[in-house]
Coordinates of C-alpha atoms in Angstrom, one line a residue:
M1 CA 6.9 88.0 111.5
T2 CA 8.4 90.2 114.3
E3 CA 9.2 88.7 117.7
S4 CA 9.2 91.4 120.3
C5 CA 11.9 91.1 122.9
T6 CA 11.3 93.9 125.4
E7 CA 11.8 92.2 128.8
T8 CA 14.9 90.6 130.3
P9 CA 15.1 86.8 129.6
H10 CA 14.1 85.9 133.2
G11 CA 11.7 88.8 133.9
G12 CA 12.5 92.3 135.1
A13 CA 12.5 95.8 133.6
R14 CA 11.5 96.4 130.1
V15 CA 14.5 97.2 127.9
P16 CA 15.1 97.7 124.2
P17 CA 16.7 94.8 122.3
R18 CA 20.4 94.5 122.1
V19 CA 20.3 93.0 118.6
S20 CA 17.6 93.9 116.1
V21 CA 17.1 92.5 112.6
A22 CA 14.1 94.2 111.0
A23 CA 12.5 93.2 107.7
V24 CA 15.9 92.1 106.3
H25 CA 16.2 90.9 102.6
K26 CA 19.5 89.6 101.2
S27 CA 20.3 88.2 97.7
F28 CA 23.6 87.3 96.1
G29 CA 24.3 87.8 92.3
T30 CA 22.5 90.0 89.9
G31 CA 19.9 89.9 87.3
N32 CA 18.6 86.3 86.3
S33 CA 21.5 84.8 88.4
A34 CA 20.4 86.5 91.6
R35 CA 19.8 84.1 94.4
R36 CA 17.5 85.3 97.1
V37 CA 18.6 84.1 100.6
L38 CA 16.7 86.1 103.3
D39 CA 13.1 87.2 102.7
G40 CA 12.1 89.7 105.3
I41 CA 13.7 88.4 108.5
D42 CA 12.6 89.9 111.8
V43 CA 14.5 88.8 114.9
E44 CA 15.4 90.6 118.1
C45 CA 17.6 89.6 121.0
R46 CA 17.7 91.3 124.4
A47 CA 20.6 91.9 126.7
G48 CA 21.9 88.7 128.4
E49 CA 19.7 86.4 126.2
F50 CA 20.8 83.3 124.5
V51 CA 19.1 82.9 121.1
A52 CA 19.7 79.9 118.9
V53 CA 18.9 79.9 115.1
V54 CA 18.0 76.6 113.4
G55 CA 16.9 75.9 109.8
P56 CA 17.3 73.7 106.9
S57 CA 20.8 73.3 105.4
G58 CA 21.7 76.2 103.1
C59 CA 18.7 78.4 104.2
G60 CA 20.8 81.5 105.1
K61 CA 21.7 81.0 108.8
S62 CA 25.4 82.0 108.4
T63 CA 24.3 84.9 106.1
L64 CA 22.1 86.2 108.9
L65 CA 25.0 86.0 111.4
S66 CA 27.3 87.8 109.0
L67 CA 24.9 90.6 108.8
I68 CA 24.7 91.0 112.5
A69 CA 28.5 90.8 112.7
G70 CA 28.5 93.8 110.3
L71 CA 30.6 91.7 107.7
D72 CA 27.8 92.3 105.1
T73 CA 24.9 94.6 104.6
P74 CA 21.3 93.8 103.8
D75 CA 19.7 94.7 100.5
D76 CA 16.7 96.0 102.5
G77 CA 15.8 96.3 106.1
A78 CA 18.0 97.2 109.0
V79 CA 20.4 95.3 111.4
S80 CA 21.5 97.1 114.6
V81 CA 23.4 96.4 117.7
D82 CA 22.6 98.6 120.8
G83 CA 20.6 100.9 118.6
H84 CA 23.4 101.5 116.1
P85 CA 23.8 100.0 112.6
A86 CA 25.8 96.8 112.7
T87 CA 29.4 97.3 111.8
A88 CA 32.5 95.0 111.7
G89 CA 33.8 94.8 115.2
G90 CA 30.5 95.7 116.9
A91 CA 30.0 92.0 117.9
A92 CA 32.5 89.2 118.7
Y93 CA 32.2 86.7 115.9
M94 CA 33.3 83.0 116.2
P95 CA 33.2 81.2 112.8
Q96 CA 32.5 77.5 112.3
R97 CA 36.2 76.4 112.3
D98 CA 38.5 77.5 115.2
L99 CA 41.0 79.1 112.8
L100 CA 43.8 78.9 115.3
F101 CA 47.2 79.5 113.7
P102 CA 49.3 76.3 114.2
W103 CA 52.6 78.4 114.5
R104 CA 51.3 80.6 117.4
T105 CA 51.0 79.5 121.0
I106 CA 47.5 79.3 122.5
L107 CA 48.2 82.5 124.3
D108 CA 49.3 84.3 121.2
N109 CA 46.3 83.0 119.3
A110 CA 44.0 84.3 122.1
A111 CA 45.7 87.7 122.0
L112 CA 45.6 88.1 118.3
A113 CA 42.3 90.0 117.9
L114 CA 43.4 92.5 120.5
E115 CA 46.7 93.0 118.7
V116 CA 44.9 93.6 115.4
R117 CA 42.7 96.2 117.2
G118 CA 45.9 98.1 118.2
S119 CA 46.9 96.8 121.6
S120 CA 50.5 96.1 122.3
R121 CA 51.5 92.5 122.3
R122 CA 52.2 92.7 126.0
D123 CA 48.9 94.2 126.9
A124 CA 47.0 91.8 124.7
R125 CA 48.7 88.8 126.2
E126 CA 48.0 90.0 129.8
Q127 CA 44.3 90.5 128.9
A128 CA 44.0 87.1 127.4
R129 CA 46.0 85.3 130.1
A130 CA 43.6 86.5 132.7
L131 CA 40.8 84.5 131.1
F132 CA 42.7 81.1 130.8
P133 CA 41.5 79.8 134.2
V134 CA 37.8 80.8 133.3
F135 CA 38.1 78.8 130.1
G136 CA 39.9 75.7 131.6
L137 CA 43.1 76.5 129.7
E138 CA 45.4 77.5 132.6
G139 CA 48.8 75.8 132.0
F140 CA 48.4 75.6 128.3
E141 CA 49.4 79.1 127.4
S142 CA 52.6 78.0 125.7
A143 CA 51.0 74.9 123.9
R144 CA 50.4 74.9 120.2
P145 CA 46.9 74.1 118.7
G146 CA 48.1 70.7 117.5
Q147 CA 48.7 69.7 121.1
L148 CA 45.2 70.4 122.2
S149 CA 42.0 68.3 122.1
G150 CA 39.1 69.4 119.9
G151 CA 37.2 70.7 122.9
M152 CA 40.2 72.7 124.2
R153 CA 40.7 74.2 120.8
Q154 CA 37.1 75.4 120.7
R155 CA 37.5 76.9 124.2
A156 CA 40.7 78.7 123.0
A157 CA 38.8 80.0 119.9
L158 CA 35.9 81.2 122.1
L159 CA 38.5 82.9 124.5
R160 CA 40.0 84.7 121.5
T161 CA 36.4 85.8 120.6
V162 CA 35.2 87.0 124.1
V163 CA 38.5 88.8 125.1
Q164 CA 37.5 91.5 122.6
N165 CA 34.9 92.5 125.3
R166 CA 32.1 93.1 122.8
P167 CA 28.4 93.4 123.9
V168 CA 27.3 90.6 121.6
L169 CA 28.7 87.1 121.0
L170 CA 28.0 85.4 117.7
L171 CA 28.7 81.7 117.3
D172 CA 28.4 79.9 114.0
E173 CA 28.0 76.1 114.7
P174 CA 30.9 76.2 117.2
F175 CA 30.6 72.6 118.2
G176 CA 29.7 71.0 114.8
A177 CA 33.0 69.3 114.4
L178 CA 33.2 67.7 117.8
D179 CA 32.2 64.2 118.8
S180 CA 29.0 63.8 120.8
L181 CA 30.7 63.4 124.2
T182 CA 33.0 66.3 123.7
R183 CA 30.1 68.3 122.5
S184 CA 28.0 67.6 125.6
E185 CA 30.8 68.6 127.8
M186 CA 31.1 71.9 125.8
H187 CA 27.4 72.6 126.2
A188 CA 27.6 72.4 130.0
W189 CA 30.8 74.5 130.0
L190 CA 29.4 77.2 127.7
Q191 CA 26.2 77.4 129.7
S192 CA 28.2 78.0 132.9
V193 CA 30.5 80.7 131.5
W194 CA 27.6 82.4 129.6
Q195 CA 25.6 82.7 132.8
R196 CA 28.7 84.0 134.7
H197 CA 29.3 86.7 132.2
N198 CA 25.8 87.5 131.1
W199 CA 26.7 87.6 127.4
T200 CA 24.1 88.3 124.8
T201 CA 24.5 85.4 122.5
V202 CA 23.3 84.4 119.1
M203 CA 24.2 80.9 118.0
I204 CA 23.7 79.1 114.7
T205 CA 23.3 75.4 114.9
H206 CA 22.0 72.4 113.0
D207 CA 21.4 70.5 116.2
V208 CA 17.9 70.9 117.7
R209 CA 18.8 69.3 120.9
E210 CA 21.9 71.6 121.3
A211 CA 19.6 74.6 120.6
L212 CA 17.1 73.6 123.3
F213 CA 19.8 72.8 125.8
L214 CA 21.5 76.1 125.5
A215 CA 19.0 78.7 124.4
D216 CA 16.3 80.9 126.0
R217 CA 14.6 81.0 122.6
V218 CA 15.0 79.1 119.3
V219 CA 14.3 80.9 116.0
V220 CA 13.3 78.4 113.2
L221 CA 14.0 79.6 109.7
S222 CA 12.3 78.3 106.6
A223 CA 14.0 76.9 103.6
R224 CA 15.6 79.5 101.2
P225 CA 14.6 82.2 100.8
A226 CA 14.5 82.2 104.5
R227 CA 11.8 83.7 106.7
V228 CA 11.1 83.3 110.5
Q229 CA 8.9 80.3 110.5
R230 CA 8.6 79.9 114.3
V231 CA 10.0 81.2 117.5
V232 CA 10.0 78.8 120.5
T233 CA 10.5 80.0 124.1
V234 CA 12.5 77.3 126.0
D235 CA 11.1 77.6 129.6
L236 CA 13.1 74.8 131.2
G237 CA 15.0 76.8 134.0
R238 CA 18.7 76.9 134.5
P239 CA 21.2 75.7 135.1
R240 CA 20.3 72.9 132.8
T241 CA 21.9 69.5 133.3
L242 CA 21.8 66.3 131.3
D243 CA 18.7 65.4 133.3
V244 CA 16.7 68.0 131.2
L245 CA 17.1 65.6 128.2
T246 CA 14.6 63.2 129.9
D247 CA 12.1 66.0 130.8
P248 CA 8.8 65.4 128.9
R249 CA 8.7 69.2 128.1
F250 CA 12.1 69.0 126.4
A251 CA 11.0 65.9 124.4
D252 CA 7.8 67.7 123.3
L253 CA 9.8 70.8 122.2
E254 CA 12.3 68.6 120.3
R255 CA 9.5 66.7 118.5
S256 CA 7.8 70.1 117.6
L257 CA 11.1 71.6 116.3
L258 CA 12.0 68.6 114.3
G259 CA 8.5 68.5 112.7
E260 CA 8.8 72.2 111.9
L261 CA 12.2 71.8 110.3
H262 CA 11.0 68.8 108.1
G263 CA 8.0 70.9 107.1
A264 CA 10.3 73.9 106.3
T265 CA 12.3 71.7 104.0
L266 CA 9.3 70.4 102.1
S267 CA 6.8 73.3 102.2
P268 CA 6.6 77.0 101.4
P269 CA 7.4 79.2 104.5
R270 CA 4.6 80.2 106.9
A271 CA 4.9 82.5 110.0
T272 CA 3.8 80.9 113.2
R273 CA 4.7 81.0 116.9
I274 CA 4.6 78.8 119.9
E275 CA 5.5 79.6 123.5

């Protein structure tokens, strides 16, 4: 199934997709031991859009993100960012764990990606330091990761990701290890900075409520080998507050997605769509 994304997320001029995943197949292993993971995935994401991807455990969500990040290549099909084949460094990628180095300060952790790309330590630190107020980390530049709360560590990891100034932000279950209260706070914070910076974002999550709270659209993958089973447009307006959780439309979407996920776990994949 192909989900066309030719308009801006909130209306406006028709534009080509910023991220395109077209008829992508991916397997691991060879011969009789080959394990098919992705089976003809079609997904597009337009500039400034927030897309969440959900699916049964082990269905290939992280594999899909790795392909968009250019860290792996499909067996068949094409993955592109801004019309060019996806390559490492073409998108800013934040893995599931924050992976902050405990011996480096938060500022030095945030500047690391820029240093790896060839910036001087001084320039990298200056660029990273400028974002500390935006990420609620001002005053913690000299702290070590072990001195920060879980939410602050995630903000530091996200700062390290976005300071690379890439057109696409890829998040692989960024809040999965946080408690529910901290996660809710991070949802509100991420929504605010995403709207401010107009990032094009693709997020993997196992949490349907998180997906509906943050995303413009939710892509539902079937069980492995994964196909796009459903694409849901989340037309709930922005900014979203906790009040949206009591909106009957939110509850209807949540029930529908949960039912779809349970069906995906138990049944062969099918291609459907709701708006």
